CSV table of C-alpha atoms and ligand atoms in Angstrom, one decimal:
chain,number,residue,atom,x,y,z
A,1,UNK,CA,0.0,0.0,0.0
A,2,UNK,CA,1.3,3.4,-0.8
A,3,UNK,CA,1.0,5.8,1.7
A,4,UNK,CA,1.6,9.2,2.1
A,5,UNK,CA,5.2,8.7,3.6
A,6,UNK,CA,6.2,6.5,0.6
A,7,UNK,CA,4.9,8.9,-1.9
A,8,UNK,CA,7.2,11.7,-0.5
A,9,UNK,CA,9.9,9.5,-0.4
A,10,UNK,CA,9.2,8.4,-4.2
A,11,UNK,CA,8.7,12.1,-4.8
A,12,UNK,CA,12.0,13.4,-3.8
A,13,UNK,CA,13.7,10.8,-5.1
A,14,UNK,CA,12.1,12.6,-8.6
A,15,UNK,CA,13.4,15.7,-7.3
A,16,UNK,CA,17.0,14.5,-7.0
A,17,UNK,CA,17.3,12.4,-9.8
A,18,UNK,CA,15.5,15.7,-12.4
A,19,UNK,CA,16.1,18.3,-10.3
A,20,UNK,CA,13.7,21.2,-11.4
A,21,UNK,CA,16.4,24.1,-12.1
A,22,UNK,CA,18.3,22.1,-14.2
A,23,UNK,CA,15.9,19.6,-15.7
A,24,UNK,CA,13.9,20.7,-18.9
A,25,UNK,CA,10.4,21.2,-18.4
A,26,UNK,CA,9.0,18.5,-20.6
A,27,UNK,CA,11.5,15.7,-19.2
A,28,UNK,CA,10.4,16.6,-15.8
A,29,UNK,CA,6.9,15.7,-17.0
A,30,UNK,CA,7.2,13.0,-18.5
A,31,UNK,CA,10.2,11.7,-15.2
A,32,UNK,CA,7.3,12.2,-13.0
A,33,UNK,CA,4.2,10.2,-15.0
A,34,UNK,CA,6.4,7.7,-15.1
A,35,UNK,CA,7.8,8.0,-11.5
A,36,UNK,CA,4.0,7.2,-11.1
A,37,UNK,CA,3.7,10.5,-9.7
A,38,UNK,CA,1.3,12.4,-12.2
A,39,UNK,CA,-2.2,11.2,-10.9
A,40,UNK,CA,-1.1,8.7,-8.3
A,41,UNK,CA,-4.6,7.2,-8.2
A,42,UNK,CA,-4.2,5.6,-11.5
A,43,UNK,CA,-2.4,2.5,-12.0
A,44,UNK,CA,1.4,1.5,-12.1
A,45,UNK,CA,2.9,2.3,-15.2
A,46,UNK,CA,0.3,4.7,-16.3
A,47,UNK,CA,1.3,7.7,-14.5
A,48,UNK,CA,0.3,6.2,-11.2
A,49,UNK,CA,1.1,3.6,-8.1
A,50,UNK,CA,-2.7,3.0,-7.6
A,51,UNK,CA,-2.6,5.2,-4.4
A,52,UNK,CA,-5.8,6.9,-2.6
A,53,UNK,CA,-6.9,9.7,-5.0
A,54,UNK,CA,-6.5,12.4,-2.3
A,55,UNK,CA,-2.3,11.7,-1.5
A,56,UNK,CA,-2.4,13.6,-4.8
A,57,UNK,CA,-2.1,16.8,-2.4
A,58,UNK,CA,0.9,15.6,-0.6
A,59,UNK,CA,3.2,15.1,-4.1
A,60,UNK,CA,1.8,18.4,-5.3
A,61,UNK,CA,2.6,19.9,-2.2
A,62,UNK,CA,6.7,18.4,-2.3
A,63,UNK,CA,6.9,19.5,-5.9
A,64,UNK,CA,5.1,22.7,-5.2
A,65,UNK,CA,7.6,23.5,-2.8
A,66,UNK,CA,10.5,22.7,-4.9
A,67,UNK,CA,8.8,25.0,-7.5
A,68,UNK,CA,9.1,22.3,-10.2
A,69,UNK,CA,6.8,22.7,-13.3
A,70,UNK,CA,3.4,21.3,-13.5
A,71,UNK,CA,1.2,20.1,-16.8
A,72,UNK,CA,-1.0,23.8,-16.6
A,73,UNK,CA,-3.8,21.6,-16.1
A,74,UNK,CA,-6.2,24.2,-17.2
A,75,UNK,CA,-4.8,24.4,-20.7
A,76,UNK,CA,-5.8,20.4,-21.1
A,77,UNK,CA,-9.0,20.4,-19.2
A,78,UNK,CA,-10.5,18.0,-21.3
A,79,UNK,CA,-8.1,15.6,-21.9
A,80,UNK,CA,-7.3,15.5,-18.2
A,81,UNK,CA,-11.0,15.6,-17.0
A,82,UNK,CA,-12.5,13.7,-19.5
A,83,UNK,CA,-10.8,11.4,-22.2
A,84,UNK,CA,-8.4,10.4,-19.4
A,85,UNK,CA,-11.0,8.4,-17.0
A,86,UNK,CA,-13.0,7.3,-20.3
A,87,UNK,CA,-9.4,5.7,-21.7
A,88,UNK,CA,-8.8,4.5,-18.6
A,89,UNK,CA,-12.5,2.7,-17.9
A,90,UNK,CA,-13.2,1.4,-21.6
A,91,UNK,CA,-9.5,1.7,-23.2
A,92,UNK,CA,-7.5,-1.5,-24.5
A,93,UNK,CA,-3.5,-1.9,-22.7
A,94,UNK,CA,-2.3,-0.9,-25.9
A,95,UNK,CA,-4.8,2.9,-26.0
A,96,UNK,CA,-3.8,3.6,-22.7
A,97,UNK,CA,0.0,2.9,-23.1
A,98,UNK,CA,-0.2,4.9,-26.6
A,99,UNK,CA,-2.8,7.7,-25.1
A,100,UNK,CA,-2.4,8.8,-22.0
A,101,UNK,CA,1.3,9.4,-21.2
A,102,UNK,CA,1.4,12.7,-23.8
A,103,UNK,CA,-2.2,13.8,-22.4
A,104,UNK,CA,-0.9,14.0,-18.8
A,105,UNK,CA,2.2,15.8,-20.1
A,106,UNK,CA,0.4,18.2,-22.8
A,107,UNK,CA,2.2,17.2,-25.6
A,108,UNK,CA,-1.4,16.1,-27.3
A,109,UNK,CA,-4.4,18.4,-26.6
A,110,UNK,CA,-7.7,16.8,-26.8
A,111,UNK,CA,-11.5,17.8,-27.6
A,112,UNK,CA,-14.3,16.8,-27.6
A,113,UNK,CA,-16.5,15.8,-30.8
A,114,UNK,CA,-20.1,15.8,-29.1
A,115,UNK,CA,-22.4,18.5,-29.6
A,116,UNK,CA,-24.0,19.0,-32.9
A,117,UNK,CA,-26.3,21.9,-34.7
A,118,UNK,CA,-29.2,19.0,-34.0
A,119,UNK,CA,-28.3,17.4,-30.5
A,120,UNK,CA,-27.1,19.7,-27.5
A,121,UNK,CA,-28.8,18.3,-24.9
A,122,UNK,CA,-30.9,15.8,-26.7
A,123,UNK,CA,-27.2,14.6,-27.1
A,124,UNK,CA,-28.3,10.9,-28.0
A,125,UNK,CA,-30.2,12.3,-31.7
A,126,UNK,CA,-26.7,12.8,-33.0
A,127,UNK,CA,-26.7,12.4,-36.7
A,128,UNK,CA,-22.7,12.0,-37.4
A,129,UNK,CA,-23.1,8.6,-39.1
A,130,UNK,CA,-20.0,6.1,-38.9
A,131,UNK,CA,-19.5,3.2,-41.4
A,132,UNK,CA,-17.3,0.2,-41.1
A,133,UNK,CA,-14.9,-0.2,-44.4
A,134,UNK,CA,-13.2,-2.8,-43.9
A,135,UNK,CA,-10.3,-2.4,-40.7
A,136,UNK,CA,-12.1,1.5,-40.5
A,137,UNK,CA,-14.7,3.5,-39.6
A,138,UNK,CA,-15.7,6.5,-42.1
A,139,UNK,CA,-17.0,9.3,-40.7
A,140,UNK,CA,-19.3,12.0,-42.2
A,141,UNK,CA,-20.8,15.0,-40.0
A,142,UNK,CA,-20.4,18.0,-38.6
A,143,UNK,CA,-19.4,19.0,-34.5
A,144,UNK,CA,-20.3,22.5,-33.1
A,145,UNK,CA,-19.1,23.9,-30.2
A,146,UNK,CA,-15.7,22.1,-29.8
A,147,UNK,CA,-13.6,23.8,-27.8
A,148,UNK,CA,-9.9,23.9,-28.4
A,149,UNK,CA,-10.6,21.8,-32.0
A,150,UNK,CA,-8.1,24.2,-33.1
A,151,UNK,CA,-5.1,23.0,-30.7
A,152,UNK,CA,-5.8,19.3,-30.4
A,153,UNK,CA,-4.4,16.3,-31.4
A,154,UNK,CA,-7.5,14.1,-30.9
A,155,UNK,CA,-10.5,14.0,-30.2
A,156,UNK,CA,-13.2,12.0,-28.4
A,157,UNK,CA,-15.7,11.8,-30.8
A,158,UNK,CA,-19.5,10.0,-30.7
A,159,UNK,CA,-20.9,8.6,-34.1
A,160,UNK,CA,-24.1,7.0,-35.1
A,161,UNK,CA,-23.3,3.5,-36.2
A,162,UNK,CA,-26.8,2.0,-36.4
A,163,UNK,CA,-29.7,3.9,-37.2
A,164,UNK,CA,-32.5,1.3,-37.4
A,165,UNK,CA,-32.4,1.0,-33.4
A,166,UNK,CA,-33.2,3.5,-31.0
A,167,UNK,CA,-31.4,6.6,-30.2
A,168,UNK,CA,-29.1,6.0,-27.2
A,169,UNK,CA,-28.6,2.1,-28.9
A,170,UNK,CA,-27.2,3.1,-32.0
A,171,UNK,CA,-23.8,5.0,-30.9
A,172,UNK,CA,-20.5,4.2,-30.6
A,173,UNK,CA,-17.4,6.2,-29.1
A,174,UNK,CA,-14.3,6.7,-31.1
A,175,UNK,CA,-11.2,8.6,-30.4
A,176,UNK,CA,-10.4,10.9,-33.5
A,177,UNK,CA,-7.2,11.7,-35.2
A,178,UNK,CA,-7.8,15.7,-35.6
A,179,UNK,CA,-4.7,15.4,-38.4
A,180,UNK,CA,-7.1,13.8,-40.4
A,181,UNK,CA,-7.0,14.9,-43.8
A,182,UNK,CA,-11.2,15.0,-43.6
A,183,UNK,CA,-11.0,17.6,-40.2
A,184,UNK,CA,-12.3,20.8,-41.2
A,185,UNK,CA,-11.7,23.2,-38.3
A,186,UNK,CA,-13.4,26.6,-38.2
A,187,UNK,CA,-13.6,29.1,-35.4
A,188,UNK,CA,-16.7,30.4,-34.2
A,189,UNK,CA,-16.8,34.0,-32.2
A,190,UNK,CA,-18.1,34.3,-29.0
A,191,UNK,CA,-20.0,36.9,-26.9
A,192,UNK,CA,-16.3,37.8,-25.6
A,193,UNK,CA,-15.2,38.6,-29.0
A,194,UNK,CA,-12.6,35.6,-28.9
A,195,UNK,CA,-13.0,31.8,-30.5
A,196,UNK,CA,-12.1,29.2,-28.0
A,197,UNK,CA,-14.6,26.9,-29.7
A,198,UNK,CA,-15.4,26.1,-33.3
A,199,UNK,CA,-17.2,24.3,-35.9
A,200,UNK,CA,-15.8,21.3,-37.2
A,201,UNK,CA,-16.8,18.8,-40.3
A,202,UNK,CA,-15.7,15.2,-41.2
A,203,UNK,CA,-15.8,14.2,-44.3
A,204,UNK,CA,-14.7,10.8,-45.1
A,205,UNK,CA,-12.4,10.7,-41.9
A,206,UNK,CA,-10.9,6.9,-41.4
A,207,UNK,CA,-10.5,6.1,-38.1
A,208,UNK,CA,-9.1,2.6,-37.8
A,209,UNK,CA,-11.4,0.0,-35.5
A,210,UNK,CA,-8.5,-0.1,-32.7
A,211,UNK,CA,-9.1,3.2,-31.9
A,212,UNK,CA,-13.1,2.4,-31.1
A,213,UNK,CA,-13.7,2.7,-27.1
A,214,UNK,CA,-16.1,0.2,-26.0
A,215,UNK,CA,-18.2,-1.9,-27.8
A,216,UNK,CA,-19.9,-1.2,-30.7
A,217,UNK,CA,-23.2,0.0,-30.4
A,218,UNK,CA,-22.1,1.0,-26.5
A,219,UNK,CA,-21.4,5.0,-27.0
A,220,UNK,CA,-23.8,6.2,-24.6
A,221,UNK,CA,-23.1,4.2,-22.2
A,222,UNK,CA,-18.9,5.0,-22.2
A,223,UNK,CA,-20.5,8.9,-23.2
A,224,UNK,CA,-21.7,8.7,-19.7
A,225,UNK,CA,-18.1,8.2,-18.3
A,226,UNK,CA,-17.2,11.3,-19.7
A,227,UNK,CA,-20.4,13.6,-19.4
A,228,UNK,CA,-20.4,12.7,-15.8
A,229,UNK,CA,-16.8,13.7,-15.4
A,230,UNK,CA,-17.5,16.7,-17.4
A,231,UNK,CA,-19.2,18.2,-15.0
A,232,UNK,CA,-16.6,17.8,-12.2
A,233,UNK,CA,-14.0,18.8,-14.3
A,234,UNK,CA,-16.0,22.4,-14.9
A,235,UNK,CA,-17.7,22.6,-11.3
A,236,UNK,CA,-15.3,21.1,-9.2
A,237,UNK,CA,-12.1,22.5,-10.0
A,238,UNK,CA,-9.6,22.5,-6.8
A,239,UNK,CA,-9.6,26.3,-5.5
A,240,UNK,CA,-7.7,27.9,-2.5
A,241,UNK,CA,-9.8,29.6,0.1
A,242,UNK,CA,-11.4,33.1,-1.5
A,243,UNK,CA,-9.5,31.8,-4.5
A,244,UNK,CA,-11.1,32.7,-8.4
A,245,UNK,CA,-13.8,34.8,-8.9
A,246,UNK,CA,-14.8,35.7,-5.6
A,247,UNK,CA,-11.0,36.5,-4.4
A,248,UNK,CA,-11.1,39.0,-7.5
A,249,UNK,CA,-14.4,41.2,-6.2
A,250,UNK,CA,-13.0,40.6,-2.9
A,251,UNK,CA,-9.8,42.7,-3.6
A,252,UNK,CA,-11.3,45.1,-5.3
A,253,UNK,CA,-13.6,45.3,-2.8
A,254,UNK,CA,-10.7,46.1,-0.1
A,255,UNK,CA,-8.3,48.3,-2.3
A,256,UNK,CA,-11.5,50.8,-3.4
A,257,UNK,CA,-13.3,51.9,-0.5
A,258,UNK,CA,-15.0,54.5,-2.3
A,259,UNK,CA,-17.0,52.2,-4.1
A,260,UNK,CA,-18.8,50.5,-1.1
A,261,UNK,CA,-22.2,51.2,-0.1
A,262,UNK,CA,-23.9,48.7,2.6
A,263,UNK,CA,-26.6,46.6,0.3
A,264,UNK,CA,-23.9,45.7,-1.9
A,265,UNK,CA,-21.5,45.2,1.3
A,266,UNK,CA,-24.0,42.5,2.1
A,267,UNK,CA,-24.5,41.0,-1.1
A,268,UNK,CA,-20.8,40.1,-1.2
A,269,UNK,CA,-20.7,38.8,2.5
A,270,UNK,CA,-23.4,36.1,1.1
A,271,UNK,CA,-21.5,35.1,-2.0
A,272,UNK,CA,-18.8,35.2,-0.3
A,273,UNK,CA,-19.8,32.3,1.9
A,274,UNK,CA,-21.9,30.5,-0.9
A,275,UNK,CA,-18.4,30.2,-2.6
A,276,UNK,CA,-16.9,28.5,0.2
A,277,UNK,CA,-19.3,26.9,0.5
A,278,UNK,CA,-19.3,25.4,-2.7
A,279,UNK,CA,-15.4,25.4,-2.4
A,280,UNK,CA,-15.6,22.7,0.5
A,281,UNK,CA,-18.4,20.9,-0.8
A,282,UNK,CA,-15.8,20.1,-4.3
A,283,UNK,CA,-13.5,19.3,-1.4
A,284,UNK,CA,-16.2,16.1,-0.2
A,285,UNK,CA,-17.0,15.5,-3.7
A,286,UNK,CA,-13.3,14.5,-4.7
A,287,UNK,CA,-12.6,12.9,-1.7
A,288,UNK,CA,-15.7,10.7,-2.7
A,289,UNK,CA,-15.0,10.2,-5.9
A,290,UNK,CA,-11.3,8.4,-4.5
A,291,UNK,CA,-13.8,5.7,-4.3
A,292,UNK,CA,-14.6,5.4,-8.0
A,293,UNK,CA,-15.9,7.2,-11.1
A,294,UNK,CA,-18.7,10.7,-10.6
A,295,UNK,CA,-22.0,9.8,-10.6
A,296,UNK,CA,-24.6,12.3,-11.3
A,297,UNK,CA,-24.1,14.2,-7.8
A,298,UNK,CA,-21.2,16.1,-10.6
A,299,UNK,CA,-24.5,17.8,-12.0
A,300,UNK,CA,-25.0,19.4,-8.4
A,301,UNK,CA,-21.6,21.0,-8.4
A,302,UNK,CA,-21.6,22.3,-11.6
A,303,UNK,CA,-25.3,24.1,-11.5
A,304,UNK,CA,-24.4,25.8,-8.7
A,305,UNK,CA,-20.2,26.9,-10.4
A,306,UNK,CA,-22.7,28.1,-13.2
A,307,UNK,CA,-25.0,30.4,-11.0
A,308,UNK,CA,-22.5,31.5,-8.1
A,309,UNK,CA,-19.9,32.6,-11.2
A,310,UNK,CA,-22.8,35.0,-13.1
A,311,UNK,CA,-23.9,36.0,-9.8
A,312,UNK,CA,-20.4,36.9,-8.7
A,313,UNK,CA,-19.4,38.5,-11.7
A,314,UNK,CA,-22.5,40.0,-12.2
A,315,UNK,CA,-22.1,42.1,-9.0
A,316,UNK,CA,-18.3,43.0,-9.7
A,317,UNK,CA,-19.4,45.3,-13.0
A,318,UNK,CA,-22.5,46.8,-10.3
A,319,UNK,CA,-19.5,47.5,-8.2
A,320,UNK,CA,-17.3,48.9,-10.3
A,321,UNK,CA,-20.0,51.0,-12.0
A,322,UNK,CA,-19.4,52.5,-15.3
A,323,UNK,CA,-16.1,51.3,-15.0
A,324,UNK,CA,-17.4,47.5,-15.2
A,325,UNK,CA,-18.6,48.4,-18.8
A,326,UNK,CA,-15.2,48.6,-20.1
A,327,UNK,CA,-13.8,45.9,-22.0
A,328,UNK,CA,-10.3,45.2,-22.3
A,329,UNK,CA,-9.7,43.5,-26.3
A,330,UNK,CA,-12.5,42.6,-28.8
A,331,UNK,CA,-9.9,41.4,-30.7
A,332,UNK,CA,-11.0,37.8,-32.3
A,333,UNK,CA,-8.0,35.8,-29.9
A,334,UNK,CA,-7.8,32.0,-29.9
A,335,UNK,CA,-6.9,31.4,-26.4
A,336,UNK,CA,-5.8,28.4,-25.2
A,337,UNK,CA,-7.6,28.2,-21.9
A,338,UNK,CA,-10.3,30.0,-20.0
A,339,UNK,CA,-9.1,32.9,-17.6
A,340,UNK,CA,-11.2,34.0,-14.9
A,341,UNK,CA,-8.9,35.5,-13.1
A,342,UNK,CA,-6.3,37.2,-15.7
A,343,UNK,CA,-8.7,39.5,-17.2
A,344,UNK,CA,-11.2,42.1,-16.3
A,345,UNK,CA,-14.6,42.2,-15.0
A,346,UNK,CA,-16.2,42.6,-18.2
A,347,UNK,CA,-14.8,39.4,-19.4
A,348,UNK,CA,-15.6,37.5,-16.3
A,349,UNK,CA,-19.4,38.6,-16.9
A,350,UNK,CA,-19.3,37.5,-20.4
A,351,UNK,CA,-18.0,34.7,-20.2
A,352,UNK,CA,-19.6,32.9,-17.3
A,353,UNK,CA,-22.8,33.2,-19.4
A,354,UNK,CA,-21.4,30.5,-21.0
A,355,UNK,CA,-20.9,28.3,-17.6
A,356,UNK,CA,-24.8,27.2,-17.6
A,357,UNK,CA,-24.8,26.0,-21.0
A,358,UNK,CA,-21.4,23.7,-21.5
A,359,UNK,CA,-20.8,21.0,-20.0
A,360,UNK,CA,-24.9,20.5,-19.9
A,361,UNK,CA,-27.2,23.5,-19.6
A,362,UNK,CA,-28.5,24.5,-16.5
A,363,UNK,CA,-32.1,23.4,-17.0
A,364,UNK,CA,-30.9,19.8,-18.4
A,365,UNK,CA,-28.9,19.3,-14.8
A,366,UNK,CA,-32.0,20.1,-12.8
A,367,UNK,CA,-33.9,17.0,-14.4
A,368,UNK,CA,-30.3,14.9,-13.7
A,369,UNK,CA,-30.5,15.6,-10.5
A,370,UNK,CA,-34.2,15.7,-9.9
A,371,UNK,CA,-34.4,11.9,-11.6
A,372,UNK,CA,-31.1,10.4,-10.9
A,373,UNK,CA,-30.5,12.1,-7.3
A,374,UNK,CA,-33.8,12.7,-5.7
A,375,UNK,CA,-35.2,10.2,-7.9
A,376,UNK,CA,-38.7,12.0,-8.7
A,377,UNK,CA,-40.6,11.2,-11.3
A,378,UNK,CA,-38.5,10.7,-14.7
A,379,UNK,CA,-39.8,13.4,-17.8
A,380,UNK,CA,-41.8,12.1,-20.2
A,381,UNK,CA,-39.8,10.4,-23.1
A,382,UNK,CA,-41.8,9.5,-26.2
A,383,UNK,CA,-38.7,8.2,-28.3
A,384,UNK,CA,-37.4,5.7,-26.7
A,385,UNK,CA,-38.4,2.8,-28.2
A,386,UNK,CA,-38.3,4.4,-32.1
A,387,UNK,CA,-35.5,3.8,-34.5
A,388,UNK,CA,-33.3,6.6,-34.8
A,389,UNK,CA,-33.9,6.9,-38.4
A,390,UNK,CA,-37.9,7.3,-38.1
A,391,UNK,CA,-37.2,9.9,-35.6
A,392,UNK,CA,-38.9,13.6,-36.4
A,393,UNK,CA,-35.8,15.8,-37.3
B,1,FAD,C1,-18.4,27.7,-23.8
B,1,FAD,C2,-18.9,26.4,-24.4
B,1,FAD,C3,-18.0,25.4,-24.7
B,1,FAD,C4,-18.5,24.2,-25.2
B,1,FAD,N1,-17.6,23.2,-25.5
B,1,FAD,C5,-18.1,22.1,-26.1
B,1,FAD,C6,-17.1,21.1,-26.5
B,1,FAD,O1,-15.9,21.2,-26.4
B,1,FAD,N2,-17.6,19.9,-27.1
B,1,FAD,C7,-19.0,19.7,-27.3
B,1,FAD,O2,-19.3,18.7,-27.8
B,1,FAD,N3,-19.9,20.7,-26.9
B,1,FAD,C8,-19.5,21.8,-26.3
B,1,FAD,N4,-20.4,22.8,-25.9
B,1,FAD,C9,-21.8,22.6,-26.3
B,1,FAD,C10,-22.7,22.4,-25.1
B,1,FAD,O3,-22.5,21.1,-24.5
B,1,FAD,C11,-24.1,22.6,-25.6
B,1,FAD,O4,-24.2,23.9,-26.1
B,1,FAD,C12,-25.2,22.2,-24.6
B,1,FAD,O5,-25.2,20.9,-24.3
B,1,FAD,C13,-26.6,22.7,-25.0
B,1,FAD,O6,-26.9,22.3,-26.3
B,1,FAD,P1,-27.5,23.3,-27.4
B,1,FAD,O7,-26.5,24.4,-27.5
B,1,FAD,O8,-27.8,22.5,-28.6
B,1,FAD,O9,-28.9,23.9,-26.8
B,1,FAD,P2,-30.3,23.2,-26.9
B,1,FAD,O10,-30.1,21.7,-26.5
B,1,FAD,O11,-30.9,23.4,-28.2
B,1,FAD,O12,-31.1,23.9,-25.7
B,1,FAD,C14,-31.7,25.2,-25.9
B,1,FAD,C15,-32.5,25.5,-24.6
B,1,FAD,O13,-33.5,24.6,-24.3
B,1,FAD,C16,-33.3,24.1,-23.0
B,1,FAD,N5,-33.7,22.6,-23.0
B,1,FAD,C17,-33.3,21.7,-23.9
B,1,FAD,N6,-33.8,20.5,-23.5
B,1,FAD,C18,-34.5,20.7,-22.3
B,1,FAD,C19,-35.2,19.8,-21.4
B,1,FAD,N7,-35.3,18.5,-21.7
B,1,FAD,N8,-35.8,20.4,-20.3
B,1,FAD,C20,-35.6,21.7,-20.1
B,1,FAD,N9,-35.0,22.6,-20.9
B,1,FAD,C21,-34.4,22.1,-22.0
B,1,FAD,C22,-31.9,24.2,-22.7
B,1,FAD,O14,-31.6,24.3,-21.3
B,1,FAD,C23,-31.5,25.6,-23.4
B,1,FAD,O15,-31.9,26.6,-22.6
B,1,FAD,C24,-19.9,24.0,-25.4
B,1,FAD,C25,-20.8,25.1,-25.1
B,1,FAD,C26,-20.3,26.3,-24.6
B,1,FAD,C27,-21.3,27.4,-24.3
């Protein structure tokens, strides 16, 4: 059993062997995945020593200290936080030994081929048809809303390989080369002027069979894997103490008396605790999830990162009055991760409009959890039992 004694010793035996000043930043990444010391939850020679999930703390602590580099988790969110515990549940030895060692590291960025102009969150009416050719799988479709299509290597894609059965029967999950020849990547703008996500169309894309996860005919059910991840990967992110948003009104807040008046005085003293609260409740969550894979408790977490992050940022631009209606660039930038914290207020408001729509929209969490926590009645579902292909589109 490793415990957190063994993991320190383990770690600064890293340290002294690739000692951070010295070492390059890339072979110190990929030293410590396969020092087993990247996610030390998963398993031996995977990046891992199939430790308790939370002893993650103490290596990051010893390498923290040391100030060795890390993988800037938040530029590879969803390789990390989602193709990562969907390789590692359904993946063959030989995807996971290919796969995961450059995702950990950031050498490959991922996406994620999901959403279409025709299924958001009716995500099982995809229409992205995939048909076997011999060792293959050629894909025809088109993606919307992928974020960071325009970075990544791969993808974890969804495809419709039988449409005479119903909906959630007929899918199967496939990891994507985005070099593909048949990628067409195309940036969309967003409310904060920049493209983090785009549109992107397959044409004749051949993805060979051995990079199929899961059975055939078994998407949904892997889909869930990652969906349910998803959602702890946006809502439960690991903050310090009046860390993100709320530490960003908070300043302002103390280095600007003159804007203070008492109602909004009291308005931040309440958000200020919902945030910590919802700080320490991620804190339970993670420890839970040491035990397995998320459920759909995720959903919980993420509604309420959705509505505490609008709320928050809503009353940093009343605070900061005409001021707040500045913007800093409306230049179209293709950023390669999300900062809440690096910019200004006016992009904080924008861009947490988008937190209750990805990753799941607000409303579509509220029946997750209403059915799947509280277990109330289920909505009605008329399509369950039609063929995908006699479905009204
Ligand atoms: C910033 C951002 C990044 C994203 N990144 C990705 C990505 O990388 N990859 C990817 O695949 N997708 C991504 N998405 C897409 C996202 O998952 C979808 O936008 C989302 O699932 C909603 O789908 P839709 O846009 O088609 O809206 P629709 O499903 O058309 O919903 C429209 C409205 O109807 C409501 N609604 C729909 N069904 C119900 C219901 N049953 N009950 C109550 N209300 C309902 C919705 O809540 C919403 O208000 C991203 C979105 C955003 C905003």
């Amino acid at each position: 059993m490793t415990d957190a004694a063994e993991l320190r010793r383990r770690t600064r035996e890293l340290l002294a062997a690739h000692p951070p000043a010295t070492t390059e930043r890339l072979d110190f990444l990929r030293a410590r995945f396969d020092a087993g010391l990247a996610w030390v939850h998963y398993p031996q020679g995977l990046g891992g020593l199939g430790a308790p999930r939370a002893l993650q703390a103490v290596v990051d602590a010893e390498l923290a200290a040391e100030s060795a580099p890390d993988n800037d988790p938040r530029r590879i969110g969803i390789g990390l936080g989602m193709a990562a515990p969907t390789i590692l549940q359904y993946g063959t030895e030989e995807q996971k030994r290919r796969l995961l060692r450059p995702l950990w590291t950031g050498e490959e960025v991922w996406c994620q081929l999901f959403s279409e102009p025709g299924a958001g969150s009716d995500l099982a009416a995809l229409g992205t048809r995939a048909v076997r050719s011999g060792d293959d799988w050629v894909v025809n479709g088109q993606k919307v809303w992928t974020s960071s299509a325009h970075l990544a290597r791969w993808a974890i894609l969804i495809a419709r390989t039988d449409p005479d059965v119903p909906k959630h029967r007929g899918i199967t999950y496939f990891v994507c080369d985005m070099t593909d020849p048949g990628v067409e990547v195309r940036p969309l703008r967003q409310i904060t002027g920049e493209a983090e996500f785009n549109e992107v169309f397959l044409t004749d894309v051949r993805i060979p069979d051995s990079r199929r996860l899961g059975e055939v005919g078994d998407g949904w059910r892997v889909a869930q894997t990652t969906l349910n991840n998803e959602r702890v990967a946006i809502g439960g992110t690991p903050i310090p103490r009046e860390g993100g948003m709320i530490g960003k009104i908070a300043a302002t807040w103390r280095e600007r008396p003159e804007l203070r008046t008492h109602d909004l005085h009291q308005r931040l003293l309440g958000l200020w605790v919902e945030a910590e609260v919802a700080r320490l409740t991620g804190v339970r969550l993670r420890q839970q999830l040491a035990a397995g894979q998320p459920g759909p408790e995720g959903a919980g977490m993420k509604l309420n990162f959705a509505r505490l992050n609008q709320e928050i940022s809503g009353l940093e631009v009343e605070l900061l009055g005409e001021e707040g209606l500045l913007y800093d660039d409306w230049t179209m930038r293709r950023p390669e991760l999300v900062d809440f914290t690096g910019r200004d207020a006016g992009y904080r408001y924008l861009r947490s409009k988008g937190n209750s729509i990805e990753g799941g929209t607000s409303e579509v969490l509220l029946n997750i959890v209403a059915e799947r926590v509280l277990g109330l009645p289920a909505e009605p579902r008329t399509d369950k039992d039609v063929a995908w292909k006699d479905l009204a589109r």
